[in-house]
Short mmCIF file of C-alpha atoms in Angstrom, two decimals:
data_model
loop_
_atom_site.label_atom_id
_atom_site.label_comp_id
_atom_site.label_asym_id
_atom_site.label_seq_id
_atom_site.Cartn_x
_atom_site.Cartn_y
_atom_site.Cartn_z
CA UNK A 1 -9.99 37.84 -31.63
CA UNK A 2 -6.76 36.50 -31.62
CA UNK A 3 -3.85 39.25 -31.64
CA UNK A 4 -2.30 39.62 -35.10
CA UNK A 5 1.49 38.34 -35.19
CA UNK A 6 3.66 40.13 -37.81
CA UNK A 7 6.15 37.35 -38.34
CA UNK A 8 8.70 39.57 -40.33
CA UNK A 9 8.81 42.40 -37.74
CA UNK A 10 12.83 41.98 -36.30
CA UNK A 11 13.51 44.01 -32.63
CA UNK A 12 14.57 47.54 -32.83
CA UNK A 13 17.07 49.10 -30.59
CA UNK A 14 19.23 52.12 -29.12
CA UNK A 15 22.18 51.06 -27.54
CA UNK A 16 25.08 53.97 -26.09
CA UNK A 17 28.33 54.01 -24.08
CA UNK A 18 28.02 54.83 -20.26
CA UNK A 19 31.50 54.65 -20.03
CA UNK A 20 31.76 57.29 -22.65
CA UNK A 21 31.23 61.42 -21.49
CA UNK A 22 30.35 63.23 -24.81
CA UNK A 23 30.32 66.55 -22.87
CA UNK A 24 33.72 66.18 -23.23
CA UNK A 25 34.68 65.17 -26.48
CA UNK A 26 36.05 67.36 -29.44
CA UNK A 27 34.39 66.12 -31.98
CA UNK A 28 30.89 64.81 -32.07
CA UNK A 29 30.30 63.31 -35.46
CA UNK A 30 27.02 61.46 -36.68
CA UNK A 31 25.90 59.09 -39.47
CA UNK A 32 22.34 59.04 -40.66
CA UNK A 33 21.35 55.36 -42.90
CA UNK A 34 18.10 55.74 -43.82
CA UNK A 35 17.24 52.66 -45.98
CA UNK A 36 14.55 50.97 -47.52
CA UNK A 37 13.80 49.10 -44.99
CA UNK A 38 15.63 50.04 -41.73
CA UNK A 39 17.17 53.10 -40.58
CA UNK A 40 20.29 53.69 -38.30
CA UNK A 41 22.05 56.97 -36.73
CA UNK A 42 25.39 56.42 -35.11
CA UNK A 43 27.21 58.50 -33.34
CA UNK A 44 30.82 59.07 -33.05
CA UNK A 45 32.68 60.70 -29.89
CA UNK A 46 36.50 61.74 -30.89
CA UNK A 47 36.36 58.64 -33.16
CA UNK A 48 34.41 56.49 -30.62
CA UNK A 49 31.27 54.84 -31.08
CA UNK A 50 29.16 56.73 -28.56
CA UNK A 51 25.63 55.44 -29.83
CA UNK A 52 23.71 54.07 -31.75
CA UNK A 53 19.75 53.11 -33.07
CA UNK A 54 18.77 50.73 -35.24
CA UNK A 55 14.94 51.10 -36.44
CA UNK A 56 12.48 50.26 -39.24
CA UNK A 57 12.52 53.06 -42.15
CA UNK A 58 8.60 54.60 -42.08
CA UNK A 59 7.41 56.03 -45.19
CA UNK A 60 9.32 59.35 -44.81
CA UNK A 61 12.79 59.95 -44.48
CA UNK A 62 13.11 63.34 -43.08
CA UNK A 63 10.67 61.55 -39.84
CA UNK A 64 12.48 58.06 -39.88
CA UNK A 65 16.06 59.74 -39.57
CA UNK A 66 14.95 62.19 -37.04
CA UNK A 67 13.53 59.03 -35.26
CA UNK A 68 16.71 57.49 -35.79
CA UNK A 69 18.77 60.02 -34.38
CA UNK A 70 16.67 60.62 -31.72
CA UNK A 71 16.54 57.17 -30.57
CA UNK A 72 20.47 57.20 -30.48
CA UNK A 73 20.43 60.36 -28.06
CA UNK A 74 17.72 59.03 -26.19
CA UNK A 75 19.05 58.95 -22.41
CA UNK A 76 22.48 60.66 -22.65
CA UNK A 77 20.99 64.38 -22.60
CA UNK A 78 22.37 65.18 -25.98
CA UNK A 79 20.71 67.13 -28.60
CA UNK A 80 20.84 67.86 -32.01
CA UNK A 81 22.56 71.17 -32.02
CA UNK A 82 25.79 69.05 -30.26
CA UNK A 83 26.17 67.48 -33.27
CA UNK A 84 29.08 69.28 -35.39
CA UNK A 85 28.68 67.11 -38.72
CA UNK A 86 26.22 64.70 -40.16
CA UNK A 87 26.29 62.51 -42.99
CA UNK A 88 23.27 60.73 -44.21
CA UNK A 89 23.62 57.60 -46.53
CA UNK A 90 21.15 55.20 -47.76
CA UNK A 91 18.01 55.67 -50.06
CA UNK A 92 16.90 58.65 -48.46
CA UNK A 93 20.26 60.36 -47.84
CA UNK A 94 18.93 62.94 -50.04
CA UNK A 95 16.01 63.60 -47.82
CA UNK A 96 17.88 64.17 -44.67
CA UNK A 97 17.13 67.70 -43.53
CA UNK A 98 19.95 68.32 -41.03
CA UNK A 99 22.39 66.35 -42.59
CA UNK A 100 26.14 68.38 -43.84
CA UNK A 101 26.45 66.02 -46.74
CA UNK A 102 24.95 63.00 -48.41
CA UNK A 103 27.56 60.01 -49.33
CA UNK A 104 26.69 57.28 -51.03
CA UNK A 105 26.23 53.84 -49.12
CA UNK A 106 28.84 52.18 -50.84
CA UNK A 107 31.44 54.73 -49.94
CA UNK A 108 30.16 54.23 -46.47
CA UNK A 109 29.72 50.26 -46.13
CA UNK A 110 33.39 49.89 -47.07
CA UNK A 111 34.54 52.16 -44.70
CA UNK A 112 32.35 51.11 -42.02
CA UNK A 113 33.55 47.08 -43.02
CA UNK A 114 36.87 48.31 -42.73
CA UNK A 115 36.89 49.65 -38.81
CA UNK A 116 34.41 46.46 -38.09
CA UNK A 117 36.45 44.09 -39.29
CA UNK A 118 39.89 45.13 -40.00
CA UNK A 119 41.91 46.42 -42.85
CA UNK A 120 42.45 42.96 -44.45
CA UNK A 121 39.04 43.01 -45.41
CA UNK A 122 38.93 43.54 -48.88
CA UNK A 123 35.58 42.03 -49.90
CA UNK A 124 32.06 43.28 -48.62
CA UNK A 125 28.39 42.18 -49.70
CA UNK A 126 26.13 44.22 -48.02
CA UNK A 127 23.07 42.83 -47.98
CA UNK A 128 20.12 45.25 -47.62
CA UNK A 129 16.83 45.64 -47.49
CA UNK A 130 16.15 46.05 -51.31
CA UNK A 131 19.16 45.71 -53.06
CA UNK A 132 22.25 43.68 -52.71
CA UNK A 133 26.07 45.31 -53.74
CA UNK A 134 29.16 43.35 -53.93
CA UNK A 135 32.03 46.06 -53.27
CA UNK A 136 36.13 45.33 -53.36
CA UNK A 137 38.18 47.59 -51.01
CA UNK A 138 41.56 48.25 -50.24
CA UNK A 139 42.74 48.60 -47.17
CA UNK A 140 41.70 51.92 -46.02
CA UNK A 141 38.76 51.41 -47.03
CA UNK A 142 38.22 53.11 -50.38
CA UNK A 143 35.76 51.24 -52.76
CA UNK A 144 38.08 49.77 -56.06
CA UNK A 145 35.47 47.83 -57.73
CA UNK A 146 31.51 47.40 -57.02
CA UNK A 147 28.74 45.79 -58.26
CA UNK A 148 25.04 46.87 -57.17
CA UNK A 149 21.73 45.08 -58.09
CA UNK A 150 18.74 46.84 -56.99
CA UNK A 151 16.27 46.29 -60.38
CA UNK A 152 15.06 42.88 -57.97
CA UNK A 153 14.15 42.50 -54.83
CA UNK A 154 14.53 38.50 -54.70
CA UNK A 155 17.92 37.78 -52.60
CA UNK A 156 17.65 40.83 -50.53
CA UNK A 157 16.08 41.11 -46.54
CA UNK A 158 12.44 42.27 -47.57
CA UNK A 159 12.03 38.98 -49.68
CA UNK A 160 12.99 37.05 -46.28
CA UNK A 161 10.54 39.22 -44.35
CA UNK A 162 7.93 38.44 -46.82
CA UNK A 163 8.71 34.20 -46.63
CA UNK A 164 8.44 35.20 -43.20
CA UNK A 165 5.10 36.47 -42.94
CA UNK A 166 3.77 33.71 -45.72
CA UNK A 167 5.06 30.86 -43.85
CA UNK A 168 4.22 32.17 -40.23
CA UNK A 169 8.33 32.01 -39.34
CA UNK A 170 9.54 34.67 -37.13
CA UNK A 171 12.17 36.16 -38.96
CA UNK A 172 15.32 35.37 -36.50
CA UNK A 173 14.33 31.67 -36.82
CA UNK A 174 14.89 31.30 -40.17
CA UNK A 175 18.46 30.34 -40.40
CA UNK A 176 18.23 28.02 -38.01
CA UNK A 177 15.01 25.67 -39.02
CA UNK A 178 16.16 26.46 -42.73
CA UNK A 179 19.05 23.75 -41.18
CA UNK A 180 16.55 21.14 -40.04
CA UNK A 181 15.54 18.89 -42.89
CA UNK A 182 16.89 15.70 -43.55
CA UNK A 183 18.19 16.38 -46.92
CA UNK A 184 19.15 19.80 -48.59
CA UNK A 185 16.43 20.48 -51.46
CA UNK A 186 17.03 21.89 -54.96
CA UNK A 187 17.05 25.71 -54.60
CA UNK A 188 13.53 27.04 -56.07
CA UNK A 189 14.14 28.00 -59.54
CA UNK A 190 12.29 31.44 -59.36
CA UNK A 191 14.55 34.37 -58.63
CA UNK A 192 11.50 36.74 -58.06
CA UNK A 193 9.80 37.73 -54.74
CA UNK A 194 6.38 37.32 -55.92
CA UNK A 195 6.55 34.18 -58.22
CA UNK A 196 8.99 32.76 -55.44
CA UNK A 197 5.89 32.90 -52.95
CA UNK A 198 3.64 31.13 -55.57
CA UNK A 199 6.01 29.12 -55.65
CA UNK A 200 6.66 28.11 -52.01
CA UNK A 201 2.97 27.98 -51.78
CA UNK A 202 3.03 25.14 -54.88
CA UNK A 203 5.68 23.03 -52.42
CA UNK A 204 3.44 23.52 -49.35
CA UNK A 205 0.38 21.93 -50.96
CA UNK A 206 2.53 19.37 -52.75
CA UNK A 207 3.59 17.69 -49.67
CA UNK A 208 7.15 20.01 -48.64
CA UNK A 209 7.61 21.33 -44.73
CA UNK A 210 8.05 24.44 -43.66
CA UNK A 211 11.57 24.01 -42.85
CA UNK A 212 11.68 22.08 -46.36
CA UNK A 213 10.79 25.26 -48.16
CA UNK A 214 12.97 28.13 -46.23
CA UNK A 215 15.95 25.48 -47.29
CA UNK A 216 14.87 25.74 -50.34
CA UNK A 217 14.52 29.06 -50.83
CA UNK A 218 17.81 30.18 -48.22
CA UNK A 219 19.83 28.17 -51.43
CA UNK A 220 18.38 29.98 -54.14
CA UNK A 221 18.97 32.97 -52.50
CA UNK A 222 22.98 32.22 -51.25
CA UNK A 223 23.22 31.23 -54.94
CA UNK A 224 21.82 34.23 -56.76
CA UNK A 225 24.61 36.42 -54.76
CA UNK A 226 26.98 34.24 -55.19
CA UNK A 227 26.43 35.17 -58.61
CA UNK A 228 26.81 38.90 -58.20
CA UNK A 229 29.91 38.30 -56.39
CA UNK A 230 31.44 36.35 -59.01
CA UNK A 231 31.74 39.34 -61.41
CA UNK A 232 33.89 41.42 -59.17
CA UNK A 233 35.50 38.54 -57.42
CA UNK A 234 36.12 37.31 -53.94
CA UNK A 235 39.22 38.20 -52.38
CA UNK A 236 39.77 37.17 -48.82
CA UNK A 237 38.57 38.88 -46.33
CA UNK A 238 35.00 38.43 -46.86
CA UNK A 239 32.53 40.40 -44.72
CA UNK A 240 29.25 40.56 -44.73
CA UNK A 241 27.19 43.57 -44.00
CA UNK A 242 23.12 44.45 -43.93
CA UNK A 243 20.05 42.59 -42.13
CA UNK A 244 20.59 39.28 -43.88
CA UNK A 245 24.22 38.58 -42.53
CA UNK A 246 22.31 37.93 -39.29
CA UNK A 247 20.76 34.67 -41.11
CA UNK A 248 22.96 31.83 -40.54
CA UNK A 249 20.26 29.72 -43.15
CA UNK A 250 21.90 32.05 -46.10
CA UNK A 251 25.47 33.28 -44.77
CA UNK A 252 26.62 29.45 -44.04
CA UNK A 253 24.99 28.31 -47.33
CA UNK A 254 26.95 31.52 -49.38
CA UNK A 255 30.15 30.30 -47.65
CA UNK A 256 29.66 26.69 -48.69
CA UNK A 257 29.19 27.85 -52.28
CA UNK A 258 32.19 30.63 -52.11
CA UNK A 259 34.24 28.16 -50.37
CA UNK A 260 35.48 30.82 -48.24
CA UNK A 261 34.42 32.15 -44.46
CA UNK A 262 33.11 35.38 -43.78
CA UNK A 263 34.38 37.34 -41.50
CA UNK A 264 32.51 37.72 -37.76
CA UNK A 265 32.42 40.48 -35.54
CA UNK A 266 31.18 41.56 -32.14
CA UNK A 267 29.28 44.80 -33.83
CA UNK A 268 25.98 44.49 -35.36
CA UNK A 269 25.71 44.18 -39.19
CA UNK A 270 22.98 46.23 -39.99
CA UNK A 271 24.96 49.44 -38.92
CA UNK A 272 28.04 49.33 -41.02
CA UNK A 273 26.43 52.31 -43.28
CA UNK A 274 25.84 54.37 -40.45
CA UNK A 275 29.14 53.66 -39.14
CA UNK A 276 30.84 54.27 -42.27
CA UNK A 277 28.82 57.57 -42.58
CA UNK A 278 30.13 59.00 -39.22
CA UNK A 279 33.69 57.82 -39.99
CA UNK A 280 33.27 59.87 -43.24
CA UNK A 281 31.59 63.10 -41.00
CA UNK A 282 34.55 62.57 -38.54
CA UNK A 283 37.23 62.73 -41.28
CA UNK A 284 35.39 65.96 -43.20
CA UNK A 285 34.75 67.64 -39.19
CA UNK A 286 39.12 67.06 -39.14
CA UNK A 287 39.64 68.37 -42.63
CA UNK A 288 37.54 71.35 -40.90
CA UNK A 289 34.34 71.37 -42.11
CA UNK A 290 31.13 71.90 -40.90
CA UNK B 1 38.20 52.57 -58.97
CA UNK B 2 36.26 50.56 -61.03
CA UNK B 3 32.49 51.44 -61.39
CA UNK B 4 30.07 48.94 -62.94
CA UNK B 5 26.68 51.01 -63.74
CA UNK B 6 23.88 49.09 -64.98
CA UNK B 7 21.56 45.57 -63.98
CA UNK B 8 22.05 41.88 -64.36
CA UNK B 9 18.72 40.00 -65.03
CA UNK B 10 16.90 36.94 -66.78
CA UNK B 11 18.00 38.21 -69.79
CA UNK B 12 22.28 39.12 -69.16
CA UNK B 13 24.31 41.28 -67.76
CA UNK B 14 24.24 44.76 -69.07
CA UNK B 15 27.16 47.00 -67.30
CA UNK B 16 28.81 50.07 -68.23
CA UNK B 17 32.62 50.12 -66.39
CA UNK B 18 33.84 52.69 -65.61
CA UNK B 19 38.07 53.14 -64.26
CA UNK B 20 37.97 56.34 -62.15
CA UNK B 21 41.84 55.80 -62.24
CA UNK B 22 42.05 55.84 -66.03
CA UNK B 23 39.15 58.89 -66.29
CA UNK B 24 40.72 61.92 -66.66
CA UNK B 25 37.88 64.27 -66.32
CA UNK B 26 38.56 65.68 -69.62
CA UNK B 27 34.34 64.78 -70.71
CA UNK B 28 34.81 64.32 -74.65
CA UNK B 29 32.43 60.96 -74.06
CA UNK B 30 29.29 63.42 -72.72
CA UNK B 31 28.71 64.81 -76.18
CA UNK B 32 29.16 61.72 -78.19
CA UNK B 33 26.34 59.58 -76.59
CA UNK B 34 23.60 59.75 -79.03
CA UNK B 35 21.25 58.92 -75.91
CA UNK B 36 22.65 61.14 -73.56
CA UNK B 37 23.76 58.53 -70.76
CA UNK B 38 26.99 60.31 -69.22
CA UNK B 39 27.78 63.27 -67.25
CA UNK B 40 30.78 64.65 -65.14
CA UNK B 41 30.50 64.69 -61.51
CA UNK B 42 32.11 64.39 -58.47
CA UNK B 43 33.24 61.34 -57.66
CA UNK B 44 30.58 59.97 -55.32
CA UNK B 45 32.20 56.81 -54.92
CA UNK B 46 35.42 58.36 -53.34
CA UNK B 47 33.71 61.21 -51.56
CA UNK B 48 37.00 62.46 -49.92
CA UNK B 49 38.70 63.15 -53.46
CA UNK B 50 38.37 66.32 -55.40
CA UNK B 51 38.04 64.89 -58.86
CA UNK B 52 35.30 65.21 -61.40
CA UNK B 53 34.78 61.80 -63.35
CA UNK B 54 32.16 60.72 -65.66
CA UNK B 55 29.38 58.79 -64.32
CA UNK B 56 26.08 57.16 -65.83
CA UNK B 57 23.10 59.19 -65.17
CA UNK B 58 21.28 58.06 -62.53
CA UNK B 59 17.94 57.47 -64.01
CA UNK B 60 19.41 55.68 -66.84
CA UNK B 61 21.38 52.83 -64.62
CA UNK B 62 18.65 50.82 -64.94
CA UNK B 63 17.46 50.76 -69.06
CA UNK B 64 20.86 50.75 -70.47
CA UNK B 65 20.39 47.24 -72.13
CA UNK B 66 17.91 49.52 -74.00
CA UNK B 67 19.35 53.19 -74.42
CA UNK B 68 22.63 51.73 -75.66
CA UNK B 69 20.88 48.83 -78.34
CA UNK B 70 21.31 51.48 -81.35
CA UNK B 71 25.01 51.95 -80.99
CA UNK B 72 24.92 47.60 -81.14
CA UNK B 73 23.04 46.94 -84.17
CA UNK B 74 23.06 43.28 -84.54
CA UNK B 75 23.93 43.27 -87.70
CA UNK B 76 27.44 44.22 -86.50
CA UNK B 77 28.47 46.93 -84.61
CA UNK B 78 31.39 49.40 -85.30
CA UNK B 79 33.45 50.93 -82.42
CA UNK B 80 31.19 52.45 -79.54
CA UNK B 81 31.13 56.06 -79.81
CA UNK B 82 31.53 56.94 -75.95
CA UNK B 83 34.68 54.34 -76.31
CA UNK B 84 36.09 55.58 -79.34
CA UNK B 85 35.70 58.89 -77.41
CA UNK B 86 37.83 57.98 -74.98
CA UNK B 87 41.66 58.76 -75.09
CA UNK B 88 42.32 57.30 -71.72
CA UNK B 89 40.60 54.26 -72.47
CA UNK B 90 38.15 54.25 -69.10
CA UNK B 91 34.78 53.03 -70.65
CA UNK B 92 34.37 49.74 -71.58
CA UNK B 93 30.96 47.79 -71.74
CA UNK B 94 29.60 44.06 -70.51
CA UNK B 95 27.75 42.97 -73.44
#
């Protein structure tokens, strides 16, 4: 029997600093995301990022952010007890056991958009697995305005994952064939998950490609957030933040319709929480906490 | 800050805004709410700040197109009691 692809599964990863000693730093500060989808730790070294782990979110949180954290030590002979202060974020921040404090993930997406990207940035959309949230920052990072829509889970990552799976599409190659059609189609009019993949499934047997209907459905998707955004506003800079601003198929479409560019960076998207998180454990460990 | 509680869907936009600047903790909105939507709490938004604003309850973000219809009778509706309540002016509403 053939071996069973799972089209929507992305790669998970641990990545950490060799040039980085944390035997020797002051202050070893962590941030715990565990989302709906994926989870991240991060961990800061005086301020540095020392490492980091980016993995799916299983069905518990207490396991999937001792996973998480455990895949950023992994290698560098640290342990838990180093650790002086942990924030978790994210839909189970809760439900982190060794966590100091939960935030809440907008706190912690602005901040982490803020040493990503700049202090100019005063825009972020953080597109995550279940929910999407338009947040306005200043410029240190403190959340002025914010919008959040989780009642839906049409326009968010696990609605690409499941176009993924239905059209047999790994999930990186999205953006890219999403580009390939010789004309742009309407957007599909359904702004649901579910009646969106009835719907694809209508275009398929009606004639449409593949690449046809990920166009198709990348649009509707760019425009529903663009949407979302429009109520607080887009001031420049815009960042993106979350799984989906690795999808060129909706981030080049959401530009188009914003008429504005998003800011890039050389860190990865999906661990802005986390990031923010340990900025917030490495300000409290300062104040003298723990 | 301004906080926007609530859901947009097929059917509108249902927010209630809150302006952390504006809030000044003093909670004379709580009682008013004849569906019990608000509470004081730290600011979760600005975790490194000390002050105690009024937020929506959790549970409630997402049914407030509901839980706030009898203060929005369509026959007309008066001043909205957490508003009214409010010397500072930090609550307004979407719809």
């Amino acid at each position: 029997m053939a071996e069973l692809q799972e089209f929507w599964r992305w790669t998970e990863y641990t990545w950490n600093n060799p040039d980085i000693d944390w035997r020797k730093a002051k202050r070893i500060a962590a941030g715990i995301d565990v989302g709906s989808v994926s989870s991240q730790a991060l961990i800061l070294a005086d301020g540095q990022i020392f490492a980091f782990s980016n993995l799916r979110t299983g069905s518990n949180s207490p396991d999937s952010a001792h996973k998480a954290v455990n895949g950023a030590m992994k290698d560098t002979g640290m342990e838990l007890s180093n650790i002086n202060y942990s924030v978790g974020t994210g839909y189970g921040r809760v439900n982190i056991p060794f966590a100091n404090r939960a935030i809440t993930e907008i706190a912690c997406h602005a901040r982490g958009a803020n040493f990503m990207a700049g202090p100019k940035i005063r825009t972020v959309l953080d597109m995550g697995g279940q929910d999407c949230k338009a947040i306005h920052c200043d410029e240190r990072g403190k959340v002025s305005n914010f919008l959040m829509n989780d009642k839906c889970a049409a326009g968010t990552g696990r609605g690409m994952e499941v176009m993924a799976d239905l059209l047999s599409i790994p999930i990186k190659e999205i953006g890219e064939l999403s580009y390939q059609v010789d004309k742009e189609p309407a957007p599909v009019s359904s702004t649901c998950v579910v009646f969106a993949k009835s719907e694809a499934l209508g275009l398929m047997r009606s004639g449409w490609s593949k690449n046809m209907v990920l166009a198709a459905y990348c649009s509707a998707m760019a425009h529903r957030v663009s949407l979302l955004l429009g109520r607080i506003g887009v001031e420049d800079q815009f960042f993106i933040t979350g799984g989906i601003a690795k999808n060129p198929g909706i981030v080049k479409r959401l530009e188009k319709e914003l008429g504005i560019e998003s800011v890039k960076t050389k860190y990865d998207s999906q661990i802005a929480g986390a990031l923010g998180a340990a900025l917030f454990a490495d300000t409290l460990l300062q104040k003298g906490g723990a | 800050m301004i906080a926007n509680y609530g859901y947009k869907d097929g059917s509108g936009e249902f927010f209630i805004a809150i302006d952390t600047d504006k809030c000044n903790g003093c909670g004379d909105c709580v009682p008013v709410c004849p569906a019990k939507l608000l509470a004081m709490a730290d600011d979760e938004y600005d975790p490194l700040s000390e002050k105690t604003v009024v937020t929506v309850i959790e549970e409630e973000r997402k049914k407030i197109k509901y839980s706030c219809a009898p203060c929005k009778p369509a026959s007309g509706r008066g001043p909205l009691p957490c508003v009214a309540a409010c010397t500072p002016g930090a609550i307004a509403h979407s719809w």
